[in-house]
Amino acid sequence: MKFISKIACIATLFLVSSANAAFIDFNDYSATEYSNQYKAGTATVDNGGSTLTLDGNLWVDILVNTTLTSTSILNFTFEANGLNAELYGIAFDIDDSFSVSEMGDFAFVGGSQSTMFPSANVLSDYESGDGVVNFSIEIGQYITGSFNRIVFILDNDENWSGSVASFTNVEICDNILVCQSSSVTQVAEPSHIGFAGLAIMLVGALRRKIKK
């Protein structure tokens, strides 16, 4: 077992929060180009709708209305293979617009260029081949409000093909008692890091290699 060492922050989720938590079924949504960040590749749905896999160099979003409350928790499982990408991430927004000046509103789970951004935006130092990582974030401790989309990021401008990233069992729940991700490792509440706009806080989670 390996511990993620860095506290960080990343994205914002778009699901209708309810007492009855449920994983996002990607079959129910269309993963479409986000802003001008869809360069090349494909977005496919696997595992009966529980997994969104990105292959190439692309950012996609799905339109889901979500209200985050003070008790909301974000869970997801991440895995990357192939060439190590420049950025892996998950973010939330209220429109289809992005510019480099807004990078401070995003956070990343890893990639070769993640260290180019302020440490507050870096969730971990994940690299392709590190295996399956489960994240559980008390998102409501850091952001509340209403959003209309979630963005999934696989950025590799140097190599437009050969990188793969998968996001599985993405869910938002109102409290730990109703979360569906019973296998997700819970993480302690991180020290305060402020964020504006779209953001989710994440602190050191437990990395677990999962044998297939």
PDB file of N, CA and C in Angstrom, residues 113-209:
ATOM      1  N   GLN A 113       2.854  17.364 -15.933  1.00  0.00           N
ATOM      2  CA  GLN A 113       2.884  18.819 -15.815  1.00  0.00           C
ATOM      3  C   GLN A 113       2.148  19.337 -14.582  1.00  0.00           C
ATOM      4  N   SER A 114       1.694  18.454 -13.731  1.00  0.00           N
ATOM      5  CA  SER A 114       0.909  18.900 -12.577  1.00  0.00           C
ATOM      6  C   SER A 114       1.724  19.798 -11.654  1.00  0.00           C
ATOM      7  N   THR A 115       3.043  19.620 -11.629  1.00  0.00           N
ATOM      8  CA  THR A 115       3.882  20.444 -10.754  1.00  0.00           C
ATOM      9  C   THR A 115       4.100  21.847 -11.297  1.00  0.00           C
ATOM     10  N   MET A 116       3.621  22.115 -12.509  1.00  0.00           N
ATOM     11  CA  MET A 116       3.760  23.449 -13.084  1.00  0.00           C
ATOM     12  C   MET A 116       2.748  24.417 -12.495  1.00  0.00           C
ATOM     13  N   PHE A 117       1.790  23.884 -11.753  1.00  0.00           N
ATOM     14  CA  PHE A 117       0.725  24.701 -11.199  1.00  0.00           C
ATOM     15  C   PHE A 117       0.879  24.791  -9.683  1.00  0.00           C
ATOM     16  N   PRO A 118       0.258  25.768  -9.058  1.00  0.00           N
ATOM     17  CA  PRO A 118       0.364  25.912  -7.601  1.00  0.00           C
ATOM     18  C   PRO A 118       0.018  24.604  -6.902  1.00  0.00           C
ATOM     19  N   SER A 119       0.732  24.298  -5.845  1.00  0.00           N
ATOM     20  CA  SER A 119       0.543  23.018  -5.166  1.00  0.00           C
ATOM     21  C   SER A 119      -0.880  22.822  -4.676  1.00  0.00           C
ATOM     22  N   ALA A 120      -1.584  23.906  -4.410  1.00  0.00           N
ATOM     23  CA  ALA A 120      -2.964  23.796  -3.939  1.00  0.00           C
ATOM     24  C   ALA A 120      -3.860  23.150  -4.980  1.00  0.00           C
ATOM     25  N   ASN A 121      -3.425  23.149  -6.241  1.00  0.00           N
ATOM     26  CA  ASN A 121      -4.221  22.565  -7.312  1.00  0.00           C
ATOM     27  C   ASN A 121      -3.863  21.111  -7.594  1.00  0.00           C
ATOM     28  N   VAL A 122      -2.868  20.592  -6.919  1.00  0.00           N
ATOM     29  CA  VAL A 122      -2.393  19.241  -7.189  1.00  0.00           C
ATOM     30  C   VAL A 122      -2.917  18.275  -6.137  1.00  0.00           C
ATOM     31  N   LEU A 123      -3.684  17.309  -6.595  1.00  0.00           N
ATOM     32  CA  LEU A 123      -4.266  16.317  -5.706  1.00  0.00           C
ATOM     33  C   LEU A 123      -3.265  15.252  -5.302  1.00  0.00           C
ATOM     34  N   SER A 124      -2.485  14.794  -6.248  1.00  0.00           N
ATOM     35  CA  SER A 124      -1.495  13.761  -5.962  1.00  0.00           C
ATOM     36  C   SER A 124      -0.450  13.768  -7.063  1.00  0.00           C
ATOM     37  N   ASP A 125       0.540  12.888  -6.930  1.00  0.00           N
ATOM     38  CA  ASP A 125       1.583  12.768  -7.947  1.00  0.00           C
ATOM     39  C   ASP A 125       1.375  11.502  -8.779  1.00  0.00           C
ATOM     40  N   TYR A 126       0.123  11.181  -9.028  1.00  0.00           N
ATOM     41  CA  TYR A 126      -0.215   9.974  -9.781  1.00  0.00           C
ATOM     42  C   TYR A 126       0.463   9.986 -11.152  1.00  0.00           C
ATOM     43  N   GLU A 127       0.985   8.812 -11.548  1.00  0.00           N
ATOM     44  CA  GLU A 127       1.551   8.612 -12.872  1.00  0.00           C
ATOM     45  C   GLU A 127       0.917   7.383 -13.498  1.00  0.00           C
ATOM     46  N   SER A 128       0.903   7.353 -14.811  1.00  0.00           N
ATOM     47  CA  SER A 128       0.353   6.202 -15.510  1.00  0.00           C
ATOM     48  C   SER A 128       1.014   4.925 -15.019  1.00  0.00           C
ATOM     49  N   GLY A 129       0.188   3.916 -14.762  1.00  0.00           N
ATOM     50  CA  GLY A 129       0.704   2.650 -14.272  1.00  0.00           C
ATOM     51  C   GLY A 129       0.706   2.521 -12.765  1.00  0.00           C
ATOM     52  N   ASP A 130       0.340   3.578 -12.059  1.00  0.00           N
ATOM     53  CA  ASP A 130       0.305   3.519 -10.595  1.00  0.00           C
ATOM     54  C   ASP A 130      -0.831   2.648 -10.072  1.00  0.00           C
ATOM     55  N   GLY A 131      -1.747   2.287 -10.944  1.00  0.00           N
ATOM     56  CA  GLY A 131      -2.819   1.399 -10.525  1.00  0.00           C
ATOM     57  C   GLY A 131      -4.088   2.125 -10.133  1.00  0.00           C
ATOM     58  N   VAL A 132      -4.964   1.399  -9.491  1.00  0.00           N
ATOM     59  CA  VAL A 132      -6.272   1.921  -9.106  1.00  0.00           C
ATOM     60  C   VAL A 132      -6.163   2.712  -7.807  1.00  0.00           C
ATOM     61  N   VAL A 133      -6.726   3.928  -7.812  1.00  0.00           N
ATOM     62  CA  VAL A 133      -6.738   4.771  -6.617  1.00  0.00           C
ATOM     63  C   VAL A 133      -8.173   5.163  -6.307  1.00  0.00           C
ATOM     64  N   ASN A 134      -8.597   4.941  -5.069  1.00  0.00           N
ATOM     65  CA  ASN A 134      -9.925   5.340  -4.624  1.00  0.00           C
ATOM     66  C   ASN A 134      -9.833   6.639  -3.842  1.00  0.00           C
ATOM     67  N   PHE A 135     -10.699   7.584  -4.165  1.00  0.00           N
ATOM     68  CA  PHE A 135     -10.725   8.863  -3.475  1.00  0.00           C
ATOM     69  C   PHE A 135     -12.083   9.090  -2.815  1.00  0.00           C
ATOM     70  N   SER A 136     -12.064   9.631  -1.610  1.00  0.00           N
ATOM     71  CA  SER A 136     -13.280  10.034  -0.917  1.00  0.00           C
ATOM     72  C   SER A 136     -13.036  11.410  -0.318  1.00  0.00           C
ATOM     73  N   ILE A 137     -13.827  12.387  -0.733  1.00  0.00           N
ATOM     74  CA  ILE A 137     -13.595  13.779  -0.353  1.00  0.00           C
ATOM     75  C   ILE A 137     -14.838  14.373   0.292  1.00  0.00           C
ATOM     76  N   GLU A 138     -14.666  15.019   1.428  1.00  0.00           N
ATOM     77  CA  GLU A 138     -15.766  15.743   2.054  1.00  0.00           C
ATOM     78  C   GLU A 138     -15.906  17.087   1.339  1.00  0.00           C
ATOM     79  N   ILE A 139     -16.442  17.023   0.147  1.00  0.00           N
ATOM     80  CA  ILE A 139     -16.495  18.200  -0.710  1.00  0.00           C
ATOM     81  C   ILE A 139     -17.295  19.337  -0.096  1.00  0.00           C
ATOM     82  N   GLY A 140     -18.311  18.989   0.684  1.00  0.00           N
ATOM     83  CA  GLY A 140     -19.145  20.014   1.300  1.00  0.00           C
ATOM     84  C   GLY A 140     -18.421  20.875   2.311  1.00  0.00           C
ATOM     85  N   GLN A 141     -17.237  20.429   2.776  1.00  0.00           N
ATOM     86  CA  GLN A 141     -16.441  21.230   3.689  1.00  0.00           C
ATOM     87  C   GLN A 141     -15.757  22.385   2.962  1.00  0.00           C
ATOM     88  N   TYR A 142     -15.747  22.313   1.629  1.00  0.00           N
ATOM     89  CA  TYR A 142     -14.985  23.281   0.861  1.00  0.00           C
ATOM     90  C   TYR A 142     -15.801  24.043  -0.173  1.00  0.00           C
ATOM     91  N   ILE A 143     -16.874  23.467  -0.625  1.00  0.00           N
ATOM     92  CA  ILE A 143     -17.682  24.147  -1.637  1.00  0.00           C
ATOM     93  C   ILE A 143     -19.134  23.706  -1.536  1.00  0.00           C
ATOM     94  N   THR A 144     -20.019  24.659  -1.631  1.00  0.00           N
ATOM     95  CA  THR A 144     -21.455  24.391  -1.699  1.00  0.00           C
ATOM     96  C   THR A 144     -22.036  25.232  -2.820  1.00  0.00           C
ATOM     97  N   GLY A 145     -23.169  24.806  -3.323  1.00  0.00           N
ATOM     98  CA  GLY A 145     -23.805  25.566  -4.388  1.00  0.00           C
ATOM     99  C   GLY A 145     -24.332  24.660  -5.477  1.00  0.00           C
ATOM    100  N   SER A 146     -24.752  25.286  -6.555  1.00  0.00           N
ATOM    101  CA  SER A 146     -25.354  24.551  -7.669  1.00  0.00           C
ATOM    102  C   SER A 146     -24.466  24.636  -8.910  1.00  0.00           C
ATOM    103  N   PHE A 147     -24.355  23.522  -9.616  1.00  0.00           N
ATOM    104  CA  PHE A 147     -23.529  23.433 -10.811  1.00  0.00           C
ATOM    105  C   PHE A 147     -24.279  22.668 -11.888  1.00  0.00           C
ATOM    106  N   ASN A 148     -23.781  22.723 -13.110  1.00  0.00           N
ATOM    107  CA  ASN A 148     -24.498  22.034 -14.184  1.00  0.00           C
ATOM    108  C   ASN A 148     -23.642  21.113 -15.029  1.00  0.00           C
ATOM    109  N   ARG A 149     -22.367  20.953 -14.689  1.00  0.00           N
ATOM    110  CA  ARG A 149     -21.543  20.018 -15.451  1.00  0.00           C
ATOM    111  C   ARG A 149     -20.320  19.571 -14.655  1.00  0.00           C
ATOM    112  N   ILE A 150     -19.863  18.370 -15.000  1.00  0.00           N
ATOM    113  CA  ILE A 150     -18.614  17.847 -14.456  1.00  0.00           C
ATOM    114  C   ILE A 150     -17.672  17.608 -15.627  1.00  0.00           C
ATOM    115  N   VAL A 151     -16.417  17.962 -15.440  1.00  0.00           N
ATOM    116  CA  VAL A 151     -15.419  17.875 -16.504  1.00  0.00           C
ATOM    117  C   VAL A 151     -14.397  16.793 -16.154  1.00  0.00           C
ATOM    118  N   PHE A 152     -14.121  15.932 -17.116  1.00  0.00           N
ATOM    119  CA  PHE A 152     -13.117  14.887 -16.946  1.00  0.00           C
ATOM    120  C   PHE A 152     -11.938  15.204 -17.861  1.00  0.00           C
ATOM    121  N   ILE A 153     -10.733  15.158 -17.297  1.00  0.00           N
ATOM    122  CA  ILE A 153      -9.558  15.686 -17.993  1.00  0.00           C
ATOM    123  C   ILE A 153      -8.497  14.620 -18.233  1.00  0.00           C
ATOM    124  N   LEU A 154      -8.130  14.454 -19.504  1.00  0.00           N
ATOM    125  CA  LEU A 154      -6.953  13.691 -19.915  1.00  0.00           C
ATOM    126  C   LEU A 154      -6.213  14.584 -20.900  1.00  0.00           C
ATOM    127  N   ASP A 155      -5.190  15.270 -20.427  1.00  0.00           N
ATOM    128  CA  ASP A 155      -4.493  16.273 -21.234  1.00  0.00           C
ATOM    129  C   ASP A 155      -3.091  15.780 -21.580  1.00  0.00           C
ATOM    130  N   ASN A 156      -2.815  15.689 -22.881  1.00  0.00           N
ATOM    131  CA  ASN A 156      -1.480  15.282 -23.326  1.00  0.00           C
ATOM    132  C   ASN A 156      -1.200  15.894 -24.688  1.00  0.00           C
ATOM    133  N   ASP A 157      -0.865  17.175 -24.715  1.00  0.00           N
ATOM    134  CA  ASP A 157      -0.638  17.881 -25.972  1.00  0.00           C
ATOM    135  C   ASP A 157       0.606  17.381 -26.697  1.00  0.00           C
ATOM    136  N   GLU A 158       1.546  16.809 -25.962  1.00  0.00           N
ATOM    137  CA  GLU A 158       2.781  16.306 -26.570  1.00  0.00           C
ATOM    138  C   GLU A 158       2.528  15.047 -27.391  1.00  0.00           C
ATOM    139  N   ASN A 159       1.645  14.194 -26.895  1.00  0.00           N
ATOM    140  CA  ASN A 159       1.297  12.947 -27.583  1.00  0.00           C
ATOM    141  C   ASN A 159      -0.217  12.811 -27.603  1.00  0.00           C
ATOM    142  N   TRP A 160      -0.805  13.019 -28.761  1.00  0.00           N
ATOM    143  CA  TRP A 160      -2.259  13.033 -28.853  1.00  0.00           C
ATOM    144  C   TRP A 160      -2.878  11.640 -28.798  1.00  0.00           C
ATOM    145  N   SER A 161      -2.059  10.616 -28.770  1.00  0.00           N
ATOM    146  CA  SER A 161      -2.579   9.256 -28.643  1.00  0.00           C
ATOM    147  C   SER A 161      -1.661   8.467 -27.716  1.00  0.00           C
ATOM    148  N   GLY A 162      -2.202   7.405 -27.148  1.00  0.00           N
ATOM    149  CA  GLY A 162      -1.391   6.541 -26.303  1.00  0.00           C
ATOM    150  C   GLY A 162      -1.613   6.689 -24.818  1.00  0.00           C
ATOM    151  N   SER A 163      -2.417   7.672 -24.405  1.00  0.00           N
ATOM    152  CA  SER A 163      -2.721   7.858 -22.979  1.00  0.00           C
ATOM    153  C   SER A 163      -4.167   7.464 -22.716  1.00  0.00           C
ATOM    154  N   VAL A 164      -4.389   6.784 -21.595  1.00  0.00           N
ATOM    155  CA  VAL A 164      -5.735   6.321 -21.245  1.00  0.00           C
ATOM    156  C   VAL A 164      -5.999   6.617 -19.776  1.00  0.00           C
ATOM    157  N   ALA A 165      -7.188   7.118 -19.479  1.00  0.00           N
ATOM    158  CA  ALA A 165      -7.579   7.384 -18.088  1.00  0.00           C
ATOM    159  C   ALA A 165      -9.025   6.965 -17.883  1.00  0.00           C
ATOM    160  N   SER A 166      -9.295   6.338 -16.743  1.00  0.00           N
ATOM    161  CA  SER A 166     -10.646   5.872 -16.439  1.00  0.00           C
ATOM    162  C   SER A 166     -11.131   6.425 -15.105  1.00  0.00           C
ATOM    163  N   PHE A 167     -12.381   6.870 -15.099  1.00  0.00           N
ATOM    164  CA  PHE A 167     -13.054   7.367 -13.895  1.00  0.00           C
ATOM    165  C   PHE A 167     -14.230   6.436 -13.626  1.00  0.00           C
ATOM    166  N   THR A 168     -14.249   5.817 -12.451  1.00  0.00           N
ATOM    167  CA  THR A 168     -15.242   4.788 -12.146  1.00  0.00           C
ATOM    168  C   THR A 168     -15.964   5.085 -10.835  1.00  0.00           C
ATOM    169  N   ASN A 169     -17.232   4.690 -10.788  1.00  0.00           N
ATOM    170  CA  ASN A 169     -18.041   4.829  -9.570  1.00  0.00           C
ATOM    171  C   ASN A 169     -17.975   6.240  -8.997  1.00  0.00           C
ATOM    172  N   VAL A 170     -18.247   7.198  -9.852  1.00  0.00           N
ATOM    173  CA  VAL A 170     -18.290   8.597  -9.421  1.00  0.00           C
ATOM    174  C   VAL A 170     -19.631   8.838  -8.743  1.00  0.00           C
ATOM    175  N   GLU A 171     -19.585   9.365  -7.540  1.00  0.00           N
ATOM    176  CA  GLU A 171     -20.836   9.627  -6.826  1.00  0.00           C
ATOM    177  C   GLU A 171     -20.697  10.825  -5.900  1.00  0.00           C
ATOM    178  N   ILE A 172     -21.859  11.425  -5.634  1.00  0.00           N
ATOM    179  CA  ILE A 172     -21.962  12.453  -4.600  1.00  0.00           C
ATOM    180  C   ILE A 172     -23.061  11.998  -3.660  1.00  0.00           C
ATOM    181  N   CYS A 173     -22.767  12.043  -2.377  1.00  0.00           N
ATOM    182  CA  CYS A 173     -23.778  11.673  -1.393  1.00  0.00           C
ATOM    183  C   CYS A 173     -23.814  12.716  -0.283  1.00  0.00           C
ATOM    184  N   ASP A 174     -24.915  12.746   0.448  1.00  0.00           N
ATOM    185  CA  ASP A 174     -25.111  13.784   1.456  1.00  0.00           C
ATOM    186  C   ASP A 174     -24.337  13.523   2.737  1.00  0.00           C
ATOM    187  N   ASN A 175     -24.057  12.263   3.026  1.00  0.00           N
ATOM    188  CA  ASN A 175     -23.247  11.925   4.193  1.00  0.00           C
ATOM    189  C   ASN A 175     -22.741  10.506   4.033  1.00  0.00           C
ATOM    190  N   ILE A 176     -21.772  10.142   4.859  1.00  0.00           N
ATOM    191  CA  ILE A 176     -21.106   8.854   4.715  1.00  0.00           C
ATOM    192  C   ILE A 176     -22.055   7.683   4.863  1.00  0.00           C
ATOM    193  N   LEU A 177     -23.150   7.860   5.582  1.00  0.00           N
ATOM    194  CA  LEU A 177     -24.076   6.762   5.829  1.00  0.00           C
ATOM    195  C   LEU A 177     -24.827   6.330   4.583  1.00  0.00           C
ATOM    196  N   VAL A 178     -24.934   7.227   3.598  1.00  0.00           N
ATOM    197  CA  VAL A 178     -25.683   6.871   2.399  1.00  0.00           C
ATOM    198  C   VAL A 178     -24.786   6.681   1.187  1.00  0.00           C
ATOM    199  N   CYS A 179     -23.477   6.764   1.366  1.00  0.00           N
ATOM    200  CA  CYS A 179     -22.561   6.549   0.252  1.00  0.00           C
ATOM    201  C   CYS A 179     -22.611   5.091  -0.199  1.00  0.00           C
ATOM    202  N   GLN A 180     -22.540   4.898  -1.509  1.00  0.00           N
ATOM    203  CA  GLN A 180     -22.556   3.552  -2.060  1.00  0.00           C
ATOM    204  C   GLN A 180     -21.165   2.930  -2.082  1.00  0.00           C
ATOM    205  N   SER A 181     -20.118   3.763  -2.038  1.00  0.00           N
ATOM    206  CA  SER A 181     -18.741   3.277  -2.194  1.00  0.00           C
ATOM    207  C   SER A 181     -18.195   2.708  -0.894  1.00  0.00           C
ATOM    208  N   SER A 182     -18.662   1.553  -0.525  1.00  0.00           N
ATOM    209  CA  SER A 182     -18.242   0.973   0.749  1.00  0.00           C
ATOM    210  C   SER A 182     -16.759   0.641   0.774  1.00  0.00           C
ATOM    211  N   SER A 183     -16.146   0.450  -0.418  1.00  0.00           N
ATOM    212  CA  SER A 183     -14.737   0.077  -0.462  1.00  0.00           C
ATOM    213  C   SER A 183     -13.808   1.278  -0.537  1.00  0.00           C
ATOM    214  N   VAL A 184     -14.360   2.462  -0.653  1.00  0.00           N
ATOM    215  CA  VAL A 184     -13.531   3.656  -0.773  1.00  0.00           C
ATOM    216  C   VAL A 184     -12.900   4.004   0.563  1.00  0.00           C
ATOM    217  N   THR A 185     -11.622   4.304   0.551  1.00  0.00           N
ATOM    218  CA  THR A 185     -10.918   4.682   1.765  1.00  0.00           C
ATOM    219  C   THR A 185     -11.271   6.103   2.156  1.00  0.00           C
ATOM    220  N   GLN A 186     -11.757   6.290   3.358  1.00  0.00           N
ATOM    221  CA  GLN A 186     -12.091   7.622   3.835  1.00  0.00           C
ATOM    222  C   GLN A 186     -10.819   8.368   4.193  1.00  0.00           C
ATOM    223  N   VAL A 187     -10.810   9.675   3.966  1.00  0.00           N
ATOM    224  CA  VAL A 187      -9.630  10.465   4.274  1.00  0.00           C
ATOM    225  C   VAL A 187      -9.955  11.502   5.323  1.00  0.00           C
ATOM    226  N   ALA A 188      -8.949  11.864   6.099  1.00  0.00           N
ATOM    227  CA  ALA A 188      -9.140  12.855   7.147  1.00  0.00           C
ATOM    228  C   ALA A 188      -9.373  14.223   6.539  1.00  0.00           C
ATOM    229  N   GLU A 189     -10.026  15.089   7.308  1.00  0.00           N
ATOM    230  CA  GLU A 189     -10.287  16.437   6.829  1.00  0.00           C
ATOM    231  C   GLU A 189      -8.976  17.188   6.685  1.00  0.00           C
ATOM    232  N   PRO A 190      -8.706  17.761   5.486  1.00  0.00           N
ATOM    233  CA  PRO A 190      -7.448  18.455   5.265  1.00  0.00           C
ATOM    234  C   PRO A 190      -7.424  19.822   5.894  1.00  0.00           C
ATOM    235  N   SER A 191      -6.231  20.395   5.963  1.00  0.00           N
ATOM    236  CA  SER A 191      -6.115  21.766   6.435  1.00  0.00           C
ATOM    237  C   SER A 191      -6.764  22.691   5.435  1.00  0.00           C
ATOM    238  N   HIS A 192      -7.115  23.883   5.858  1.00  0.00           N
ATOM    239  CA  HIS A 192      -7.873  24.794   5.015  1.00  0.00           C
ATOM    240  C   HIS A 192      -7.072  25.261   3.810  1.00  0.00           C
ATOM    241  N   ILE A 193      -7.674  25.123   2.645  1.00  0.00           N
ATOM    242  CA  ILE A 193      -7.130  25.712   1.425  1.00  0.00           C
ATOM    243  C   ILE A 193      -8.303  26.340   0.698  1.00  0.00           C
ATOM    244  N   GLY A 194      -8.240  27.588   0.417  1.00  0.00           N
ATOM    245  CA  GLY A 194      -9.363  28.280  -0.186  1.00  0.00           C
ATOM    246  C   GLY A 194      -9.421  28.100  -1.683  1.00  0.00           C
ATOM    247  N   PHE A 195     -10.639  28.102  -2.219  1.00  0.00           N
ATOM    248  CA  PHE A 195     -10.834  28.057  -3.648  1.00  0.00           C
ATOM    249  C   PHE A 195     -12.052  28.878  -4.031  1.00  0.00           C
ATOM    250  N   ALA A 196     -11.990  29.476  -5.210  1.00  0.00           N
ATOM    251  CA  ALA A 196     -13.119  30.227  -5.733  1.00  0.00           C
ATOM    252  C   ALA A 196     -13.664  29.468  -6.917  1.00  0.00           C
ATOM    253  N   GLY A 197     -14.911  29.761  -7.257  1.00  0.00           N
ATOM    254  CA  GLY A 197     -15.511  29.167  -8.442  1.00  0.00           C
ATOM    255  C   GLY A 197     -15.691  27.679  -8.268  1.00  0.00           C
ATOM    256  N   LEU A 198     -15.192  26.917  -9.252  1.00  0.00           N
ATOM    257  CA  LEU A 198     -15.346  25.484  -9.208  1.00  0.00           C
ATOM    258  C   LEU A 198     -14.152  24.878  -8.517  1.00  0.00           C
ATOM    259  N   ALA A 199     -14.420  24.052  -7.524  1.00  0.00           N
ATOM    260  CA  ALA A 199     -13.299  23.453  -6.822  1.00  0.00           C
ATOM    261  C   ALA A 199     -13.787  22.355  -5.939  1.00  0.00           C
ATOM    262  N   ILE A 200     -12.949  21.375  -5.700  1.00  0.00           N
ATOM    263  CA  ILE A 200     -13.257  20.414  -4.691  1.00  0.00           C
ATOM    264  C   ILE A 200     -11.989  20.171  -3.932  1.00  0.00           C
ATOM    265  N   MET A 201     -12.145  19.944  -2.642  1.00  0.00           N
ATOM    266  CA  MET A 201     -10.963  19.741  -1.834  1.00  0.00           C
ATOM    267  C   MET A 201     -10.690  18.260  -1.701  1.00  0.00           C
ATOM    268  N   LEU A 202      -9.444  17.976  -1.714  1.00  0.00           N
ATOM    269  CA  LEU A 202      -9.044  16.608  -1.540  1.00  0.00           C
ATOM    270  C   LEU A 202      -7.767  16.565  -0.746  1.00  0.00           C
ATOM    271  N   VAL A 203      -7.676  15.608   0.147  1.00  0.00           N
ATOM    272  CA  VAL A 203      -6.450  15.502   0.918  1.00  0.00           C
ATOM    273  C   VAL A 203      -5.935  14.095   0.777  1.00  0.00           C
ATOM    274  N   GLY A 204      -4.759  13.856   1.247  1.00  0.00           N
ATOM    275  CA  GLY A 204      -4.099  12.572   1.121  1.00  0.00           C
ATOM    276  C   GLY A 204      -5.027  11.399   1.289  1.00  0.00           C
ATOM    277  N   ALA A 205      -5.141  10.614   0.252  1.00  0.00           N
ATOM    278  CA  ALA A 205      -5.963   9.424   0.312  1.00  0.00           C
ATOM    279  C   ALA A 205      -5.049   8.220   0.270  1.00  0.00           C
ATOM    280  N   LEU A 206      -5.623   7.068   0.521  1.00  0.00           N
ATOM    281  CA  LEU A 206      -4.813   5.864   0.514  1.00  0.00           C
ATOM    282  C   LEU A 206      -4.804   5.262  -0.873  1.00  0.00           C
ATOM    283  N   ARG A 207      -3.607   5.061  -1.426  1.00  0.00           N
ATOM    284  CA  ARG A 207      -3.467   4.402  -2.704  1.00  0.00           C
ATOM    285  C   ARG A 207      -3.413   2.912  -2.474  1.00  0.00           C
ATOM    286  N   ARG A 208      -4.234   2.221  -3.185  1.00  0.00           N
ATOM    287  CA  ARG A 208      -4.219   0.775  -3.031  1.00  0.00           C
ATOM    288  C   ARG A 208      -4.100   0.124  -4.392  1.00  0.00           C
ATOM    289  N   LYS A 209      -3.107  -0.700  -4.575  1.00  0.00           N
ATOM    290  CA  LYS A 209      -2.969  -1.474  -5.793  1.00  0.00           C
ATOM    291  C   LYS A 209      -4.025  -2.581  -5.755  1.00  0.00           C
TER     292      LYS A 209
END
